């Protein structure tokens, strides 16, 4: 798993645990695109996993 992927997973974990109440704040904290975070929460997989 890459460092970016780790950050995405941390953001998802924090959102699900209630540490963050908005995707925007979680994305900003971990410096990842909000659209990527939203896509992952909607169920899409990492691009590398698809190849």
CSV table of C-alpha atoms in Angstrom, one decimal:
chain,number,residue,atom,x,y,z
A,1,UNK,CA,0.0,0.0,0.0
A,2,UNK,CA,1.3,3.4,-0.9
A,3,UNK,CA,1.6,6.4,1.5
A,4,UNK,CA,-1.3,8.1,-0.3
A,5,UNK,CA,-3.5,5.0,0.0
A,6,UNK,CA,-2.7,4.9,3.7
A,7,UNK,CA,-3.8,8.5,4.1
A,8,UNK,CA,-7.0,7.8,2.3
A,9,UNK,CA,-7.7,4.8,4.6
A,10,UNK,CA,-7.0,6.9,7.7
A,11,UNK,CA,-9.4,9.5,6.5
A,12,UNK,CA,-12.1,6.9,5.9
A,13,UNK,CA,-11.5,5.4,9.3
A,14,UNK,CA,-11.7,8.8,11.0
A,15,UNK,CA,-15.0,9.6,9.2
A,16,UNK,CA,-16.6,6.3,10.1
A,17,UNK,CA,-15.5,6.6,13.7
A,18,UNK,CA,-16.9,10.2,14.0
A,19,UNK,CA,-13.6,12.0,14.4
A,20,UNK,CA,-14.6,14.1,11.5
A,21,UNK,CA,-18.1,15.2,10.6
A,22,UNK,CA,-17.4,16.3,7.1
A,23,UNK,CA,-15.5,14.8,4.1
A,24,UNK,CA,-14.0,18.2,3.4
A,25,UNK,CA,-12.4,18.5,6.8
A,26,UNK,CA,-11.0,14.9,6.6
A,27,UNK,CA,-9.6,15.5,3.1
A,28,UNK,CA,-8.0,18.7,4.2
A,29,UNK,CA,-6.4,17.2,7.3
A,30,UNK,CA,-4.8,14.3,5.3
A,31,UNK,CA,-4.1,16.5,2.2
A,32,UNK,CA,-6.0,14.2,-0.2
A,33,UNK,CA,-8.6,15.3,-2.9
A,34,UNK,CA,-12.1,15.4,-1.5
A,35,UNK,CA,-13.4,13.8,-4.7
A,36,UNK,CA,-11.2,10.8,-4.2
A,37,UNK,CA,-12.4,10.4,-0.6
A,38,UNK,CA,-16.0,10.7,-1.7
A,39,UNK,CA,-15.5,8.1,-4.4
A,40,UNK,CA,-13.9,5.7,-2.0
A,41,UNK,CA,-16.7,6.2,0.5
A,42,UNK,CA,-19.2,5.5,-2.3
A,43,UNK,CA,-17.5,2.1,-2.9
A,44,UNK,CA,-15.0,2.6,-5.7
A,45,UNK,CA,-11.6,0.9,-5.4
A,46,UNK,CA,-8.1,2.2,-5.9
A,47,UNK,CA,-7.0,2.6,-9.5
A,48,UNK,CA,-4.0,0.3,-8.9
A,49,UNK,CA,-6.3,-2.4,-7.5
A,50,UNK,CA,-8.2,-2.4,-10.8
A,51,UNK,CA,-5.2,-3.2,-12.9
